[in-house]
Coordinates of C-alpha atoms in Angstrom, one line a residue:
X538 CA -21.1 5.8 17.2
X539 CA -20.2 8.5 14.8
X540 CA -17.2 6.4 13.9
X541 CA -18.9 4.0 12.9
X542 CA -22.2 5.5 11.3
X543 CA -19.5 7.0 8.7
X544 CA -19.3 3.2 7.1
X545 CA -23.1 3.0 7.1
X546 CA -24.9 2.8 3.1
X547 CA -22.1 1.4 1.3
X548 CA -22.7 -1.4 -0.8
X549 CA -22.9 -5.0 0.5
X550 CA -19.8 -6.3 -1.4
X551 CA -17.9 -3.0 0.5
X552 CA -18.6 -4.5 3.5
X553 CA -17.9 -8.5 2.3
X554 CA -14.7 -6.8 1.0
X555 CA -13.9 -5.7 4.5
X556 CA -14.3 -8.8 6.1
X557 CA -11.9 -10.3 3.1
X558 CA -9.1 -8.2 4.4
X559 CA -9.4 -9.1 8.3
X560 CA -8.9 -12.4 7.8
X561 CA -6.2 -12.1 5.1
X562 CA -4.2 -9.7 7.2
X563 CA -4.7 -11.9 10.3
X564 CA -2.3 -14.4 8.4
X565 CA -0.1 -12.3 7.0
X566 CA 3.3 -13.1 9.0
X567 CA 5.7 -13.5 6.0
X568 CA 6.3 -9.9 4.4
X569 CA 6.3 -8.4 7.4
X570 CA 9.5 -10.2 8.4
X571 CA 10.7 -11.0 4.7
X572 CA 14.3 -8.5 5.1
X573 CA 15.2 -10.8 8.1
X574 CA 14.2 -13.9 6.7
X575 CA 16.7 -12.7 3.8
X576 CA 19.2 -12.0 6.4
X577 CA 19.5 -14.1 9.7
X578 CA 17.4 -16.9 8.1
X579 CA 19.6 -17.1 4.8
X580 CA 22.8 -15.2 5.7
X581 CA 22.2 -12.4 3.0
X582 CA 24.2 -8.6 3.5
X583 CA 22.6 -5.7 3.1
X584 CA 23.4 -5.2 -0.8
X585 CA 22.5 -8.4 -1.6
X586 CA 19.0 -8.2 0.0
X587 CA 18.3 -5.1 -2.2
X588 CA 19.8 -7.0 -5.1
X589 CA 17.0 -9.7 -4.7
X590 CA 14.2 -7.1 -3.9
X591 CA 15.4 -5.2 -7.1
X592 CA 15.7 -8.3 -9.4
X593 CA 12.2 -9.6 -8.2
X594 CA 10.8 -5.7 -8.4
X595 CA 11.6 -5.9 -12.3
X596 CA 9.5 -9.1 -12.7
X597 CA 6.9 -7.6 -11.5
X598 CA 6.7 -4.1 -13.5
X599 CA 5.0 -6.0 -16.4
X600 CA 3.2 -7.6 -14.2
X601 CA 1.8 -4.3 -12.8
X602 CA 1.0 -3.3 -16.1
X603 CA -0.3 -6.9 -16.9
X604 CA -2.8 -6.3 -14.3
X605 CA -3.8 -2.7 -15.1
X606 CA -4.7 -4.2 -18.8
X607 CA -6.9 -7.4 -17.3
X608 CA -8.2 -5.1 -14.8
X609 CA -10.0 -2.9 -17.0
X610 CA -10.9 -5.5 -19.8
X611 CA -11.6 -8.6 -18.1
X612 CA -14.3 -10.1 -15.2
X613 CA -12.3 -8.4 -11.8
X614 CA -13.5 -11.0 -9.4
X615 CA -12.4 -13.6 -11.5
X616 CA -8.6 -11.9 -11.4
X617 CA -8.8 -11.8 -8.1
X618 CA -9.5 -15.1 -7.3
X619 CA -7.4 -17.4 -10.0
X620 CA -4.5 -15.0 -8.4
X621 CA -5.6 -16.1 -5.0
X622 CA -5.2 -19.4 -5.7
X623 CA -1.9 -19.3 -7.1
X624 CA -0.7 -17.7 -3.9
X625 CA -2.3 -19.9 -1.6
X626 CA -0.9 -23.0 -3.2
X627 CA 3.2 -21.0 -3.2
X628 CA 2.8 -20.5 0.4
X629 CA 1.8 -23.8 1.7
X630 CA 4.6 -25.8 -0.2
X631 CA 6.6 -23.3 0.8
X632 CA 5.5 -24.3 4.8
X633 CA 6.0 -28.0 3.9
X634 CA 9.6 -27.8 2.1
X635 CA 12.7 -26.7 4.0
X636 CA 13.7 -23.0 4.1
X637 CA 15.9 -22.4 1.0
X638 CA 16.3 -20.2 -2.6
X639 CA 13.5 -22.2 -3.7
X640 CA 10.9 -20.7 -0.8
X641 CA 12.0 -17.2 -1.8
X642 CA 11.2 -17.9 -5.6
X643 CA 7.9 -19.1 -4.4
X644 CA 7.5 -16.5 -1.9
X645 CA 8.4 -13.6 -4.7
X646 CA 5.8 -16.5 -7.1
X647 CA 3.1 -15.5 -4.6
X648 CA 3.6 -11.6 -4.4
X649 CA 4.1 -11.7 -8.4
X650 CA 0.5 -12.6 -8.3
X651 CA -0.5 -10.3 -5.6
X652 CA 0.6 -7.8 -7.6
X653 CA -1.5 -8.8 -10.8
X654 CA -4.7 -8.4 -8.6
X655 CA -4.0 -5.2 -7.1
X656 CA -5.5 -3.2 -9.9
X657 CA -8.8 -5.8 -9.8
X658 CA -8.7 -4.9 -6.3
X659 CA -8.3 -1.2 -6.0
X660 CA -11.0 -0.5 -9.6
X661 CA -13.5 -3.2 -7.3
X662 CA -13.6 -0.8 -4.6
X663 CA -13.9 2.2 -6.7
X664 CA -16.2 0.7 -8.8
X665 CA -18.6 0.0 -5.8
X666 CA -18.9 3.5 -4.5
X667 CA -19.8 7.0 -6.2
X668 CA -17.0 9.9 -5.9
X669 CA -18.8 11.1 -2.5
X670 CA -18.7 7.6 -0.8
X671 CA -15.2 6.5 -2.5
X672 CA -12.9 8.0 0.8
X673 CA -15.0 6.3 2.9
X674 CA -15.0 2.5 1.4
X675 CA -11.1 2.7 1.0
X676 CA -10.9 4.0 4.3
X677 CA -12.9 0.9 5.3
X678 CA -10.6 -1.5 3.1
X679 CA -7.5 0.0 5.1
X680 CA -9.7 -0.5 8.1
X681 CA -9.9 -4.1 7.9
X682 CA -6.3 -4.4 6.9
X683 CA -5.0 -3.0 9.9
X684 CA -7.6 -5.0 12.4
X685 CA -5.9 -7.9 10.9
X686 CA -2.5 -7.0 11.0
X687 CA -2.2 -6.1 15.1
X688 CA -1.2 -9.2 16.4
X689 CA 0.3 -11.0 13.5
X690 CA 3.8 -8.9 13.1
X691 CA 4.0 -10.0 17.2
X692 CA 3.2 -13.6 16.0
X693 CA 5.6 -13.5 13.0
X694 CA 8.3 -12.2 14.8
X695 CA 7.9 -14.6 17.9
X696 CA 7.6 -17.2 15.5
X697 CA 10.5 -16.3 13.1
X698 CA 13.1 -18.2 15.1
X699 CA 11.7 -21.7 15.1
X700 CA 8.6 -21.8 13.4
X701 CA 9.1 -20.4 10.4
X702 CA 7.4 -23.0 8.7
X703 CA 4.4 -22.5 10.0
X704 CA 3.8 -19.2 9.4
X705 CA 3.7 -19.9 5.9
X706 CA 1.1 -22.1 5.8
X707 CA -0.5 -19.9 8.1
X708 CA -0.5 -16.8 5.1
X709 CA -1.9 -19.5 2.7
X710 CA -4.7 -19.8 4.7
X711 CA -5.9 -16.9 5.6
X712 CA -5.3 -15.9 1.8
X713 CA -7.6 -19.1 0.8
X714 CA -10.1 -17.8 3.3
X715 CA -10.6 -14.5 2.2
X716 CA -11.0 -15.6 -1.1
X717 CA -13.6 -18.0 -0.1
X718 CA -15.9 -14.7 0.8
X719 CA -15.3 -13.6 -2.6
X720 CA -16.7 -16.4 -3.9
X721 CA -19.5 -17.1 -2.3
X722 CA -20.8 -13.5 -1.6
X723 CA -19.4 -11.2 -4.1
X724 CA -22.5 -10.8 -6.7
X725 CA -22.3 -7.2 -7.9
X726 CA -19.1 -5.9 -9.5
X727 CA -20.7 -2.4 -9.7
X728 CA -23.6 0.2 -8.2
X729 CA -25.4 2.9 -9.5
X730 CA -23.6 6.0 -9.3
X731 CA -25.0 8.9 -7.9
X732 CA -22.2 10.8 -8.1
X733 CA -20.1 11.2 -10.7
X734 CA -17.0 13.4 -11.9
X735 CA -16.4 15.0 -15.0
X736 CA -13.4 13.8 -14.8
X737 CA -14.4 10.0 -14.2
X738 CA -16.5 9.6 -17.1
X739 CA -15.8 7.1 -19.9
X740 CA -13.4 7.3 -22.8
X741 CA -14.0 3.6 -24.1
X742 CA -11.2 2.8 -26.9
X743 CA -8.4 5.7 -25.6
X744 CA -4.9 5.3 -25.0
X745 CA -4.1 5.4 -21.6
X746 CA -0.9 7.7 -22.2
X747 CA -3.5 9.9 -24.7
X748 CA -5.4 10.3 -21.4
X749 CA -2.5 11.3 -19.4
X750 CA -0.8 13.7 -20.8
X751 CA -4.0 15.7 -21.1
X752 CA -3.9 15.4 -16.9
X753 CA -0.3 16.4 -16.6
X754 CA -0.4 16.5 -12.7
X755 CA -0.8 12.6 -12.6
X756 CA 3.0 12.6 -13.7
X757 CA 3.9 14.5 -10.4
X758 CA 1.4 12.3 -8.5
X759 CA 3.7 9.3 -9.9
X760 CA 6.8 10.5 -8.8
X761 CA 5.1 11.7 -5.4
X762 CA 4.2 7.8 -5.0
X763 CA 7.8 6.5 -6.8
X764 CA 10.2 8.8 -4.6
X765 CA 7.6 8.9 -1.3
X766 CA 7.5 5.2 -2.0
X767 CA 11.2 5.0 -1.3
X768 CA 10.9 6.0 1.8
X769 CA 8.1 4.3 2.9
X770 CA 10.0 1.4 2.0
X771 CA 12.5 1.6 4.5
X772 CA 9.9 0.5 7.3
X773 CA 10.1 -2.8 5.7
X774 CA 13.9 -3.0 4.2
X775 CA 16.5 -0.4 6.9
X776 CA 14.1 -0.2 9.6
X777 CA 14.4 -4.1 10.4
X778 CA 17.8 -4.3 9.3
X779 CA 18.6 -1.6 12.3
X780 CA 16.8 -3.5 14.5
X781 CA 19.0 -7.2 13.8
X782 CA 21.8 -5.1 13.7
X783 CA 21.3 -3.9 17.5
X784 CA 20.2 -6.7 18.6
X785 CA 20.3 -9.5 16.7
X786 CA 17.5 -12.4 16.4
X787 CA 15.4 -10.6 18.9
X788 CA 15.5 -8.0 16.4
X789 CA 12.6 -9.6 14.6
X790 CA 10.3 -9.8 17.6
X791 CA 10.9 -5.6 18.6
X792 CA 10.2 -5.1 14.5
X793 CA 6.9 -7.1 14.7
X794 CA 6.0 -4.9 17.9
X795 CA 6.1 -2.2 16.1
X796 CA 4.3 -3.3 13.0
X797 CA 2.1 -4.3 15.6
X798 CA 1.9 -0.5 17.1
X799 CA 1.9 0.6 13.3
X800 CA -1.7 -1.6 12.8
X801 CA -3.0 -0.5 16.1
X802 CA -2.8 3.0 15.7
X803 CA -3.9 2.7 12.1
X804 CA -7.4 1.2 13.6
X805 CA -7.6 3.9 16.1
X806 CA -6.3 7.3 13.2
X807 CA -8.6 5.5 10.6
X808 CA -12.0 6.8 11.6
X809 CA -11.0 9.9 13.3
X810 CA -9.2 11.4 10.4
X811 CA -12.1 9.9 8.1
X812 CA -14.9 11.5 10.6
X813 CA -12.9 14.6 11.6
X814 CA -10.7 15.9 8.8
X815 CA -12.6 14.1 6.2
X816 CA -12.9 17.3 4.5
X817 CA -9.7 18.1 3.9
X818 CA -8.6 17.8 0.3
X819 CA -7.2 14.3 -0.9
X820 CA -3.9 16.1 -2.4
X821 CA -3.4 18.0 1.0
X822 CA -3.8 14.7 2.8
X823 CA -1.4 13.6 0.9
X824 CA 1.1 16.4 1.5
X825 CA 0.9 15.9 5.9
X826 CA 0.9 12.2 5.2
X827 CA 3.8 12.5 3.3
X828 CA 5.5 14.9 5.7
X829 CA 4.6 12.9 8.9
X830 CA 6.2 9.7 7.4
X831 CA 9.2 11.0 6.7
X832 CA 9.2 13.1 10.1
X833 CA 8.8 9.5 11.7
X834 CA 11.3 7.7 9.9
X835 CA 14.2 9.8 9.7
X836 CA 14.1 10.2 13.7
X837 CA 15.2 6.8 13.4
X838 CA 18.4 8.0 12.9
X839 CA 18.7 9.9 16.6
X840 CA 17.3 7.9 18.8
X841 CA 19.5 4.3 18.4
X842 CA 19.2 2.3 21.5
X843 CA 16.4 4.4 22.8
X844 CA 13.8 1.7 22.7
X845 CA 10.9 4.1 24.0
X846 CA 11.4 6.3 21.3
X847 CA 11.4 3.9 18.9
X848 CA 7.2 3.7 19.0
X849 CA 6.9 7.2 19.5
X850 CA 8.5 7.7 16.1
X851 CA 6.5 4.7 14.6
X852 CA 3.0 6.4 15.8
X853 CA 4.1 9.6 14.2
X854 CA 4.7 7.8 10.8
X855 CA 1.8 5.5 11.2
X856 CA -0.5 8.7 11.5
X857 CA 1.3 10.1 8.1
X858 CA 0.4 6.3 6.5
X859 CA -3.2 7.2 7.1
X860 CA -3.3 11.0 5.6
X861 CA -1.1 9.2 3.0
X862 CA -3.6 6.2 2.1
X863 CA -6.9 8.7 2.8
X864 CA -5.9 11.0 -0.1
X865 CA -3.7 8.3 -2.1
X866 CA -6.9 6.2 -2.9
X867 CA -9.1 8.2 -4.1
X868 CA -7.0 10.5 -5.8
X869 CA -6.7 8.6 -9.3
X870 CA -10.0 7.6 -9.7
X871 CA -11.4 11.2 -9.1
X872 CA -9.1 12.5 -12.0
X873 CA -9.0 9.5 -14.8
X874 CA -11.9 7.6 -16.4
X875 CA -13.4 5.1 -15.1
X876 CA -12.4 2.9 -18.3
X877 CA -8.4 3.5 -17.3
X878 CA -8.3 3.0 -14.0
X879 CA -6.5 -0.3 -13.5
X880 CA -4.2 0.6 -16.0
X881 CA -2.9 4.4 -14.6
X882 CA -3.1 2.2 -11.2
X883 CA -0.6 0.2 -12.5
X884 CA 1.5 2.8 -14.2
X885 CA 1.5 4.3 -10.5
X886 CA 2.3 1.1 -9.2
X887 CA 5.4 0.4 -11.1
X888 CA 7.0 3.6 -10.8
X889 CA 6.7 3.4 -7.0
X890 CA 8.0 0.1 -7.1
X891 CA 10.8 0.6 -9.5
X892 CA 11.8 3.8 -7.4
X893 CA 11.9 1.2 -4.0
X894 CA 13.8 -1.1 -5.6
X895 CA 16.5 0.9 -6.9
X896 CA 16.6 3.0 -3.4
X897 CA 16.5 -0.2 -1.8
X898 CA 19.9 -1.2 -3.6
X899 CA 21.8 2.2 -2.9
X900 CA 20.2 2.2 0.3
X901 CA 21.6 -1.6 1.1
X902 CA 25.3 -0.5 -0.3
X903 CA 25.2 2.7 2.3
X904 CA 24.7 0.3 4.9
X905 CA 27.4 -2.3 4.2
X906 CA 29.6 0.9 3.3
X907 CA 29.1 3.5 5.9
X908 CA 26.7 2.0 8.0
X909 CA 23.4 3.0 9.3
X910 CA 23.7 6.3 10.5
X911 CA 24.4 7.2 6.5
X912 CA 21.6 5.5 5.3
X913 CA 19.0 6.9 7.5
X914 CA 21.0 10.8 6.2
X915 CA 20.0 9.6 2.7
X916 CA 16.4 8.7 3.9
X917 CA 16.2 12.4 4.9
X918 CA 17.5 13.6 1.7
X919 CA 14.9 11.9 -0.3
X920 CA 12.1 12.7 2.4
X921 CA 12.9 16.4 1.4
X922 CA 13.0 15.4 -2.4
X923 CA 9.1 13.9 -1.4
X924 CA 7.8 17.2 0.3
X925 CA 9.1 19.4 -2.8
X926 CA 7.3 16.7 -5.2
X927 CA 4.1 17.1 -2.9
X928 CA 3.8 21.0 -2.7
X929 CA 4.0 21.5 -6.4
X930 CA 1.3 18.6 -7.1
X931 CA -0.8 20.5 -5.1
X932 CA -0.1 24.0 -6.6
X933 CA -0.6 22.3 -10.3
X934 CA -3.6 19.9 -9.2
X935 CA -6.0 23.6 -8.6
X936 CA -5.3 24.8 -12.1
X937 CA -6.1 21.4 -14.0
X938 CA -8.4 20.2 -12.1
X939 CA -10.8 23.0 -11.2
X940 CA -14.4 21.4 -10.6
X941 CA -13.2 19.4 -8.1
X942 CA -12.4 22.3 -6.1
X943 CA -15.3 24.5 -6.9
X944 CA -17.4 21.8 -5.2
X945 CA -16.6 23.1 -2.0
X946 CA -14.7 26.2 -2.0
X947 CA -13.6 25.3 2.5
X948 CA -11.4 22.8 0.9

């Protein structure tokens, strides 16, 4: 019960929230299997996949920042759900029309708007908890996520060969579902804090790049997130590439096991690391998250062929995911004003996904090149590159941001 007692005395929309992203993960079947969609559906190489990712990943920087700006000027809910509906309507034509370059445009129309809300999203959540609850409903959000997510990878990936179709409409949904909730139960965008950091108070009228260079450490936390992004990336770009490249079609169905394994352990890490080690200092979290995802991916790269292995590596990463997301969340909005968080969100946001895409691209042209063994070497490389980043953030983040430590001097 003390699991659960954790979640208890957040606000009603927390919990409505939660529910939200069940049922949206529970349809999610397209992104998990979107690199071999790209490549056994389509007939894409390695290079060209990235290519696409990268291309799409540049439409969507002002985007990010699109949504940072509407996130902290305009009505959140009603972000979120006019971005909803654009995404539910993109993945039920594309479940109706044939599989071609026009589903992909309408798959990347759908995740284009995805991204817009994110901000709305992420500045909701934060906006509906003090500092001292914050961990906690995040921890909830990812939560939910992951009870949705078990099965549907498996479900994906057993539908990928001939039922695509299906799935898509599927993700629409869901998506139309959750928004439904939002809808009819989301009332109050905001609660009372109780708790409130120096740090988070409002600077109405303030540039946002004013702001940050007075908080030099969120420029290391940025290329922590663009460079760690990177390599979290490979779980959905190299990882499933390895897996159609050893064995083929059925490669889709062992990646969706483990996405499955990935969600499953998620559910079970979630609450003990939340319960247990909730004390532990978001930047440290995200130092051992860091470290533990890049322990768990760059094993990849000894244990080919060794199917065991293979979720014994993804339960290693999957426990780094959750440091990672426990300390990633509430990091930002602990440091920035509440008035700029969707738009440092967004800054965040684009440099993680501008530092996918391109490693994506360089990532895809080792493969076709010098094959996989290479490209999981360079995975390493950059993991180091991550862990460097991730030490000094922590040795800067002390000095600069001092009363967050003197709150509680164990952490």
């Amino acid at each position: 019960m003390k699991f659960l007692n954790q979640y208890k005395n957040l606000s009603r929309e927390i919990y409505i929230l939660f529910f939200g992203r069940i049922v949206t993960s529970m349809g999610s079947l397209v992104w998990p299997i979107m690199t071999l969609i790209l490549k056994n559906k389509l007939g894409y190489n390695a290079t060209t996949i990235a290519t696409i990712t990268m291309a799409m990943s540049i439409l969507q920087f002002p985007m990010m920042l699109l949504g940072g700006k509407l996130a902290d000027t305009v009505n959140r809910k009603r972000i979120i759900i006019c971005c909803d509906m654009v995404t539910v309507l993109s993945y039920i034509i594309c479940g109706l029309l044939p599989l071609s370059g026009h589903s992909i445009a309408l798959i990347y129309v759908a995740g284009v708007f995805a991204t817009i809300e994110g901000p709305s999203y992420d500045a909701l959540i934060a906006d509906l908890s003090d500092s001292d609850s914050r961990e906690k409903a995040y921890s909830l959000q990812y939560l939910g996520m992951n009870l949705g997510l078990v099965l549907s990878p498996t479900i994906a990936g057993f539908l990928f060969e001939n039922h695509l179709g299906l799935s898509f409409i599927i993700e629409g949904l869901a998506t139309f579902s959750s928004t439904l909730l939002i809808i009819l139960f989301i009332k109050q965008l905001s609660v009372e804090k109780e708790q409130v950091s120096e740090y988070e108070k409002k600077r109405e009228n303030e540039n946002v790049f004013k702001i940050l260079w007075e908080r030099k450490p969120i420029f290391i936390y940025a290329f922590v997130a663009g460079v760690g992004g990177l390599v979290y990336a490979q779980f959905n770009y190299l990882l499933p590439l390895n897996m159609e490249a050893l064995y083929g079609a059925k490669g889709a169905a062992i990646f969706g096991m483990l996405t499955s394994t990935n969600a499953l352990v998620v559910i079970i890490a979630t609450p003990v690391i939340t319960t247990f080690l909730g004390k532990i200092m978001d930047v440290r979290k995200i130092l051992i998250g860091e470290t533990l995802i890049i322990a768990g991916l760059f094993g990849y790269k000894f244990v080919q062929g060794a199917m065991p292995l293979y979720f014994l590596l993804m339960v290693i990463f999957t426990v780094g995911e959750v440091f990672n997301t426990l300390g990633n969340q509430p990091y930002m909005t602990r440091r920035m004003p509440s008035t700029h968080w969707g738009r440092v969100n967004s800054f965040i946001y684009t440099v993680s996904g501008a530092f996918s895409a391109i490693g994506n691209v360089w990532i895809g042209n080792i493969v076709d090149r010098s094959g996989y063994d290479s490209a999981w070497l360079a995975v390493g490389v950059f993991g180091v590159a991550t862990i460097a980043l991730a030490v000094t953030l922590n040795m800067v983040d002390r000095k600069q941001f001092y009363l967050l430590y003197e709150k509680d001097s164990s952490i």
